[in-house]
Amino acid sequence: IENKVLKGIEINKQQRYAFDEVVLATGHSARDIFYLLHEKGVKIEAKPFALGVRAEHQQEVINYIQYHGETDNPYLPPAAYSLVEQVDGMGVYSFCMCPGGIIAPCATQQEEVVTNGWSPSKRNNPYANSGIVVSVEPKDLPNYTPDDPFVSLNFQKEVERACWIAGGKTQQVPAQRMTDFVNGRISNDFPKTSYQPGIVSADLNKVLPKLIANRLRKAFVLFNKKMPGYLSKDAVLHAPESRTSSPVSIPRNAETLEHIEVRGLYPCGEGAGYAGGIMSAAIDGINCVDAIAKKYQVV
Ligand SMILES: Cc1cc2nc3c(=O)[nH]c(=O)nc-3n(C[C@H](O)[C@H](O)[C@H](O)COP(=O)(O)OP(=O)(O)OC[C@H]3O[C@@H](n4cnc5c(N)ncnc54)[C@H](O)[C@@H]3O)c2cc1C
């Protein structure tokens, strides 16, 4: 990009290809791309996002709660759940709940830990995990200034690094039994977890920023009213769940889908702030291609 005109793409500072239209869909963890755009004077903005922990129960506990004790019915699949509460002015909600699932290490850089979850197609793991996250606006964050596009990203990075340190500077993550977290006690031992690199006992109230930890504590108590048994000593919190969505957005024209200042650049998918999940990212890709076809009157 030169003087807000897109010239094409360059690969590893070696090959250059001239293009008039480029779809930029590098995902929400390509921080180097956000820094590159900012360096080149391409407008990007801080975005609201959500951050918290991955909670893991035994799947049979979730089945028991959701099926009201009817756990031996062979026709019922491993149960899912969806929870949401407003706590002290912010939303706290379950995200990407994985029945019969596994918590996976998902860091993308050195000196950070990140968790996420997935389920095998049979959903037959003995665990049920879910992100439990607090919705944050850039203006809620410490160090907020209106013009800083990196305030959310820096917050995300700080939490991921703090968890890496608390976890012993490996891919182990800091963890706490849910009841211990709510009562501010360190956990002395843990049930088995699906998180393969392992967990280290820590008080997540001290590892996570107060604006997150305080709301999570209250949310677990409220969630337990909706799903009695959810707040359990056998549920383990793994920190952090921090990649729910992009902390940065790349603004685009609502009609042409081009960047608001750079013609020919199509910010696309989750990293640009226009999708959350596989389907919406795929659809946004189709929308961008359609927008280009429309420009050339192919359709
Ligand atoms: C463990 C896990 C489980 C998930 N489970 C689900 C689920 O069950 N359902 C669901 O809807 N969503 C799920 N998601 C989220 C889903 O994967 C994302 O929402 C979706 O992939 C976003 O699509 P995207 O195309 O915007 O970005 P991505 O899929 O992140 O694609 C971005 C691509 O750009 C590439 N890239 C980055 N930088 C560069 C560069 N400089 N040059 C060239 N290429 C680059 C990356 O390598 C990547 O291939 C899960 C995510 C994880 C990590």
PDB file of C-alpha atoms and ligand atoms in Angstrom, residues 10-12 24-33 36 54 95-98 102-106 114-119 123 243-244 268-272 274-282 284-285, ligand 1:
ATOM      1  CA  GLU A  10       4.651  -8.992  -1.105  1.00  0.00           C
ATOM      2  CA  ILE A  11       5.681 -12.377   0.284  1.00  0.00           C
ATOM      3  CA  ASN A  12       8.539 -12.535   2.792  1.00  0.00           C
ATOM      4  CA  LEU A  24      -7.310  -9.594   3.780  1.00  0.00           C
ATOM      5  CA  ALA A  25      -8.577 -12.466   5.947  1.00  0.00           C
ATOM      6  CA  THR A  26      -5.665 -13.286   8.223  1.00  0.00           C
ATOM      7  CA  GLY A  27      -7.700 -14.119  11.345  1.00  0.00           C
ATOM      8  CA  HIS A  28      -7.836 -12.599  14.824  1.00  0.00           C
ATOM      9  CA  SER A  29      -4.410 -13.764  15.950  1.00  0.00           C
ATOM     10  CA  ALA A  30      -2.287 -12.278  13.138  1.00  0.00           C
ATOM     11  CA  ARG A  31      -1.019  -9.453  15.317  1.00  0.00           C
ATOM     12  CA  ASP A  32       1.849  -8.781  12.904  1.00  0.00           C
ATOM     13  CA  ILE A  33      -0.741  -7.782  10.290  1.00  0.00           C
ATOM     14  CA  LEU A  36       1.896  -3.697   9.722  1.00  0.00           C
ATOM     15  CA  ARG A  54     -12.299 -22.183  30.162  1.00  0.00           C
ATOM     16  CA  PHE A  95     -18.788 -19.156  24.686  1.00  0.00           C
ATOM     17  CA  CYS A  96     -18.041 -22.093  22.373  1.00  0.00           C
ATOM     18  CA  MET A  97     -19.395 -24.750  24.742  1.00  0.00           C
ATOM     19  CA  CYS A  98     -17.914 -28.130  23.765  1.00  0.00           C
ATOM     20  CA  ILE A 102     -11.134 -31.171  24.976  1.00  0.00           C
ATOM     21  CA  ILE A 103      -9.392 -27.989  26.084  1.00  0.00           C
ATOM     22  CA  ALA A 104      -6.565 -27.201  23.673  1.00  0.00           C
ATOM     23  CA  PRO A 105      -3.430 -25.051  23.923  1.00  0.00           C
ATOM     24  CA  CYS A 106      -3.807 -22.299  21.295  1.00  0.00           C
ATOM     25  CA  VAL A 114      -4.168 -19.334  25.404  1.00  0.00           C
ATOM     26  CA  THR A 115      -6.894 -21.951  25.776  1.00  0.00           C
ATOM     27  CA  ASN A 116      -9.711 -22.870  23.447  1.00  0.00           C
ATOM     28  CA  GLY A 117     -12.019 -25.876  23.192  1.00  0.00           C
ATOM     29  CA  TRP A 118     -13.208 -28.381  20.630  1.00  0.00           C
ATOM     30  CA  SER A 119     -15.297 -31.559  20.455  1.00  0.00           C
ATOM     31  CA  ARG A 123     -18.561 -35.826  21.461  1.00  0.00           C
ATOM     32  CA  ARG A 243      -9.345 -15.349  21.698  1.00  0.00           C
ATOM     33  CA  THR A 244     -13.116 -15.226  21.513  1.00  0.00           C
ATOM     34  CA  CYS A 268     -12.605  -9.855   5.758  1.00  0.00           C
ATOM     35  CA  GLY A 269     -13.541 -12.474   8.323  1.00  0.00           C
ATOM     36  CA  GLU A 270     -12.944 -12.702  12.042  1.00  0.00           C
ATOM     37  CA  GLY A 271      -9.650 -10.826  12.221  1.00  0.00           C
ATOM     38  CA  ALA A 272     -11.140  -7.744  10.586  1.00  0.00           C
ATOM     39  CA  TYR A 274     -16.819  -9.110  10.535  1.00  0.00           C
ATOM     40  CA  ALA A 275     -17.303 -12.679  11.699  1.00  0.00           C
ATOM     41  CA  GLY A 276     -17.338 -14.859  14.790  1.00  0.00           C
ATOM     42  CA  GLY A 277     -16.946 -18.542  13.984  1.00  0.00           C
ATOM     43  CA  ILE A 278     -16.533 -20.784  10.974  1.00  0.00           C
ATOM     44  CA  MET A 279     -19.824 -20.151   9.180  1.00  0.00           C
ATOM     45  CA  SER A 280     -19.936 -16.372   9.507  1.00  0.00           C
ATOM     46  CA  ALA A 281     -16.274 -16.146   8.423  1.00  0.00           C
ATOM     47  CA  ALA A 282     -17.014 -18.277   5.364  1.00  0.00           C
ATOM     48  CA  ASP A 284     -18.047 -12.975   4.873  1.00  0.00           C
ATOM     49  CA  GLY A 285     -15.521 -14.409   2.401  1.00  0.00           C
TER      50      GLY A 285
HETATM   51  C1  LIG B   1      -9.616 -24.969  18.908  1.00  0.00           C
HETATM   52  C2  LIG B   1     -10.634 -24.147  18.170  1.00  0.00           C
HETATM   53  C3  LIG B   1     -11.927 -24.623  18.019  1.00  0.00           C
HETATM   54  C4  LIG B   1     -12.893 -23.889  17.333  1.00  0.00           C
HETATM   55  N1  LIG B   1     -14.137 -24.423  17.198  1.00  0.00           N
HETATM   56  C5  LIG B   1     -15.063 -23.745  16.504  1.00  0.00           C
HETATM   57  C6  LIG B   1     -16.361 -24.305  16.283  1.00  0.00           C
HETATM   58  O1  LIG B   1     -16.673 -25.403  16.727  1.00  0.00           O
HETATM   59  N2  LIG B   1     -17.266 -23.569  15.576  1.00  0.00           N
HETATM   60  C7  LIG B   1     -16.972 -22.338  15.071  1.00  0.00           C
HETATM   61  O2  LIG B   1     -17.830 -21.715  14.435  1.00  0.00           O
HETATM   62  N3  LIG B   1     -15.753 -21.783  15.267  1.00  0.00           N
HETATM   63  C8  LIG B   1     -14.783 -22.457  15.959  1.00  0.00           C
HETATM   64  N4  LIG B   1     -13.545 -21.905  16.132  1.00  0.00           N
HETATM   65  C9  LIG B   1     -13.302 -20.548  15.613  1.00  0.00           C
HETATM   66  C10 LIG B   1     -13.008 -20.580  14.098  1.00  0.00           C
HETATM   67  O3  LIG B   1     -11.884 -21.394  13.865  1.00  0.00           O
HETATM   68  C11 LIG B   1     -12.765 -19.172  13.606  1.00  0.00           C
HETATM   69  O4  LIG B   1     -13.868 -18.361  13.965  1.00  0.00           O
HETATM   70  C12 LIG B   1     -12.629 -19.127  12.082  1.00  0.00           C
HETATM   71  O5  LIG B   1     -11.609 -20.017  11.681  1.00  0.00           O
HETATM   72  C13 LIG B   1     -12.288 -17.715  11.610  1.00  0.00           C
HETATM   73  O6  LIG B   1     -12.098 -17.770  10.223  1.00  0.00           O
HETATM   74  P1  LIG B   1     -11.211 -16.710   9.440  1.00  0.00           P
HETATM   75  O7  LIG B   1     -11.172 -17.199   8.036  1.00  0.00           O
HETATM   76  O8  LIG B   1     -11.713 -15.336   9.693  1.00  0.00           O
HETATM   77  O9  LIG B   1      -9.750 -16.792  10.103  1.00  0.00           O
HETATM   78  P2  LIG B   1      -8.765 -18.044  10.269  1.00  0.00           P
HETATM   79  O10 LIG B   1      -9.473 -19.349  10.163  1.00  0.00           O
HETATM   80  O11 LIG B   1      -7.973 -17.753  11.518  1.00  0.00           O
HETATM   81  O12 LIG B   1      -7.825 -17.941   8.993  1.00  0.00           O
HETATM   82  C14 LIG B   1      -6.801 -17.000   8.872  1.00  0.00           C
HETATM   83  C15 LIG B   1      -5.732 -17.583   7.962  1.00  0.00           C
HETATM   84  O13 LIG B   1      -4.789 -16.566   7.600  1.00  0.00           O
HETATM   85  C16 LIG B   1      -3.486 -17.113   7.691  1.00  0.00           C
HETATM   86  N5  LIG B   1      -2.532 -16.009   7.882  1.00  0.00           N
HETATM   87  C17 LIG B   1      -2.308 -15.275   8.990  1.00  0.00           C
HETATM   88  N6  LIG B   1      -1.351 -14.360   8.767  1.00  0.00           N
HETATM   89  C18 LIG B   1      -0.964 -14.497   7.471  1.00  0.00           C
HETATM   90  C19 LIG B   1      -0.022 -13.822   6.635  1.00  0.00           C
HETATM   91  N7  LIG B   1       0.727 -12.816   7.093  1.00  0.00           N
HETATM   92  N8  LIG B   1       0.118 -14.246   5.365  1.00  0.00           N
HETATM   93  C20 LIG B   1      -0.639 -15.268   4.883  1.00  0.00           C
HETATM   94  N9  LIG B   1      -1.546 -15.943   5.620  1.00  0.00           N
HETATM   95  C21 LIG B   1      -1.720 -15.549   6.898  1.00  0.00           C
HETATM   96  C22 LIG B   1      -3.568 -18.073   8.859  1.00  0.00           C
HETATM   97  O14 LIG B   1      -2.517 -19.012   8.805  1.00  0.00           O
HETATM   98  C23 LIG B   1      -4.933 -18.704   8.621  1.00  0.00           C
HETATM   99  O15 LIG B   1      -4.851 -19.788   7.737  1.00  0.00           O
HETATM  100  C24 LIG B   1     -12.561 -22.620  16.805  1.00  0.00           C
HETATM  101  C25 LIG B   1     -11.259 -22.116  16.958  1.00  0.00           C
HETATM  102  C26 LIG B   1     -10.302 -22.861  17.622  1.00  0.00           C
HETATM  103  C27 LIG B   1      -8.894 -22.309  17.768  1.00  0.00           C
END
